[in-house]
Amino acid sequence: MVYCSALNCQNATSGVYKNSTVTFYGFPLHNKPLLKQWIHNMGREMGTPSKHQRLCSKHFEDNCTIDNICETLRYPSE
């Protein structure tokens, strides 16, 4: 099961917090400047995320696509 890594977000791929309307994105581990921006925009103190951690689409601007993996995160989300 995949959970969102954003603080206070309970979106998941299964179980009681399953949300089929969100997509989960892995952190850009091989793009250090973008990774740093994602972590900063999350507003959460954390080290380097693992390859298994994800953010759900709830935390990205609406114009983000898989081809344009968005440098701007929307946090905190409504």
Short mmCIF file of C-alpha atoms in Angstrom, two decimals:
data_model
loop_
_atom_site.label_atom_id
_atom_site.label_comp_id
_atom_site.label_asym_id
_atom_site.label_seq_id
_atom_site.Cartn_x
_atom_site.Cartn_y
_atom_site.Cartn_z
CA MET A 1 0.00 0.00 0.00
CA VAL A 2 1.19 3.49 -0.83
CA TYR A 3 0.60 6.45 1.49
CA CYS A 4 1.18 10.13 0.79
CA SER A 5 4.28 11.50 2.57
CA ALA A 6 2.88 15.01 3.03
CA LEU A 7 2.27 16.06 6.60
CA ASN A 8 -1.31 15.33 7.74
CA CYS A 9 -2.31 13.80 4.39
CA GLN A 10 -3.97 10.43 4.69
CA ASN A 11 -4.45 9.56 1.02
CA ALA A 12 -3.52 5.99 0.19
CA THR A 13 -3.95 3.42 -2.56
CA SER A 14 -5.98 1.00 -0.45
CA GLY A 15 -7.55 0.55 2.97
CA VAL A 16 -9.68 3.02 4.86
CA TYR A 17 -7.89 6.04 3.32
CA LYS A 18 -8.09 4.82 -0.29
CA ASN A 19 -8.69 7.70 -2.66
CA SER A 20 -9.11 6.68 -6.29
CA THR A 21 -9.16 10.30 -7.44
CA VAL A 22 -5.48 10.94 -6.67
CA THR A 23 -2.28 9.87 -8.37
CA PHE A 24 0.96 9.19 -6.48
CA TYR A 25 4.35 10.54 -7.60
CA GLY A 26 7.79 9.39 -6.52
CA PHE A 27 10.27 12.02 -5.37
CA PRO A 28 12.76 13.18 -8.06
CA LEU A 29 15.72 11.51 -6.34
CA HIS A 30 18.07 11.97 -9.32
CA ASN A 31 17.35 15.69 -9.67
CA LYS A 32 18.75 17.20 -6.47
CA PRO A 33 17.63 20.83 -7.07
CA LEU A 34 14.07 19.72 -7.83
CA LEU A 35 14.07 17.31 -4.88
CA LYS A 36 15.19 20.12 -2.57
CA GLN A 37 12.36 22.32 -3.90
CA TRP A 38 9.75 19.58 -3.36
CA ILE A 39 10.88 19.03 0.24
CA HIS A 40 10.98 22.78 0.92
CA ASN A 41 7.51 23.32 -0.54
CA MET A 42 6.10 20.46 1.54
CA GLY A 43 6.84 22.48 4.66
CA ARG A 44 8.12 19.36 6.36
CA GLU A 45 11.49 18.70 7.91
CA MET A 46 12.82 15.47 6.46
CA GLY A 47 15.98 13.95 5.15
CA THR A 48 16.25 12.42 1.71
CA PRO A 49 13.08 10.47 0.97
CA SER A 50 13.37 6.82 0.02
CA LYS A 51 12.55 5.48 -3.42
CA HIS A 52 9.34 4.10 -1.90
CA GLN A 53 7.93 7.40 -0.59
CA ARG A 54 5.30 9.25 -2.63
CA LEU A 55 3.34 12.50 -2.77
CA CYS A 56 -0.25 12.46 -3.95
CA SER A 57 -1.58 14.68 -6.70
CA LYS A 58 -3.52 16.69 -4.12
CA HIS A 59 -0.28 18.57 -3.39
CA PHE A 60 0.50 19.63 -6.97
CA GLU A 61 -0.84 22.52 -9.00
CA ASP A 62 -3.72 21.55 -11.27
CA ASN A 63 -1.73 22.15 -14.46
CA CYS A 64 0.85 19.47 -13.62
CA THR A 65 1.11 16.46 -15.90
CA ILE A 66 3.30 13.39 -15.94
CA ASP A 67 5.33 14.99 -18.77
CA ASN A 68 5.73 18.24 -16.82
CA ILE A 69 6.31 16.85 -13.32
CA CYS A 70 5.91 20.23 -11.73
CA GLU A 71 8.42 22.12 -9.75
CA THR A 72 5.66 23.79 -7.78
CA LEU A 73 3.88 21.95 -5.02
CA ARG A 74 0.69 23.22 -3.53
CA TYR A 75 1.00 22.96 0.28
CA PRO A 76 -0.85 23.07 2.51
CA SER A 77 -3.66 21.94 0.32
CA GLU A 78 -7.27 22.74 0.96
#
